[in-house]
């Protein structure tokens, strides 16, 4: 059997059967979602869940998201579906949102890192839902990258990081968002965004009375509430700096001149050339830029980049809030504001 199984649409769904069986019996399967690729295991099988941490090199104290195929499947996983949870499930699921609720007894400790809460997500990717449905079990899945590396947005990224660790990789093409889901904690007094993502703050405030948001402003000094957010993350091997503002050419050129003996890649929203540096164009909108960000970071690394200079012309708000959050983490807080 091939390690990589291409599933485009309904006609290919029977190709998911072997992977679904493997999941149910405790093996690891990587699969596409609309956000990023996930590294899945049977969420009710503690040994299977533990093997996720081993495969990724993930710290044990970082809990996993449990993925379901149908709204009805959430009930058994949590103590109670609160009224806010019901609103979010009705309005935004399936979609790029993860909600934190008090866990039920069937969730093994390995999933929640011993905590009393569990993260629940129903992906909008039909391939993801079909796989989970055929497996017949909820699927615990972090992003399918080695811990610390940029999240995978193509099957090839998963292959690069985890080929030897998985039963198979389902290739469903490029992820639509390219950034992870929004993590919303519904166990606090006021619903709190722990990680900005595909579903925006603006969408959430249209549904819930009050939401404590992450503004997307540069505020990395705040203590992380979601365990996963405290680690250096989404990071390329190259040294990375981010340039915020509309026109950063002067600052970027200065940085290039300081490093003439280094291989430099400049990430841009629009085509432009710089002397003594290669460029990668990610796209004019925050959505396009987000879709291509993790792929660009991996490509720069694979082409031998010593230094990555990313020009980000977007201000926070909408999907740009999540983009800024990821890009700050990618560069370890090495942010320069132009003018
Ligand atoms: O889009 C996504 O969410 C992707 C796809 C595969 O679904 N998954 C993903 O998983 O990004 P991961 O493990 O890379 O990130 C999950 C985040 C981490 O920051 C983790 O700490 C947080 O969710 N998390 C999980 N369970 C939690 C809990 N019970 N309480 C607070 N944070 C939690
Ligand atoms: Mg991750």
PDB file of C-alpha atoms in Angstrom, residues 27 37 62 69 90 107 121 124 126 138 143 159 169 182 236 243 269 312 318 334:
ATOM      1  CA  UNK A  27      -2.306   3.689  14.521  1.00  0.00           C
ATOM      2  CA  UNK A  37      -2.887  18.876   8.213  1.00  0.00           C
ATOM      3  CA  UNK A  62       0.489  20.318  25.679  1.00  0.00           C
ATOM      4  CA  UNK A  69     -17.451  14.203  12.250  1.00  0.00           C
ATOM      5  CA  UNK A  90     -24.902  25.966  15.793  1.00  0.00           C
ATOM      6  CA  UNK A 107     -11.416  11.232  27.533  1.00  0.00           C
ATOM      7  CA  UNK A 121     -13.315  20.705  16.790  1.00  0.00           C
ATOM      8  CA  UNK A 124     -15.289  21.722   7.579  1.00  0.00           C
ATOM      9  CA  UNK A 126     -15.326  16.908   3.909  1.00  0.00           C
ATOM     10  CA  UNK A 138     -13.273  10.721  17.812  1.00  0.00           C
ATOM     11  CA  UNK A 143      -0.862  19.756  13.517  1.00  0.00           C
ATOM     12  CA  UNK A 159       5.926  13.550   4.411  1.00  0.00           C
ATOM     13  CA  UNK A 169      -0.893  10.305   4.843  1.00  0.00           C
ATOM     14  CA  UNK A 182      -9.266  29.603  16.586  1.00  0.00           C
ATOM     15  CA  UNK A 236      11.980  28.022  10.231  1.00  0.00           C
ATOM     16  CA  UNK A 243       8.967  44.058   9.082  1.00  0.00           C
ATOM     17  CA  UNK A 269       2.864  40.409  -0.385  1.00  0.00           C
ATOM     18  CA  UNK A 312       3.894  42.125   6.424  1.00  0.00           C
ATOM     19  CA  UNK A 318     -10.070  39.686  10.646  1.00  0.00           C
ATOM     20  CA  UNK A 334      12.076  39.663  16.222  1.00  0.00           C
TER      21      UNK A 334
END
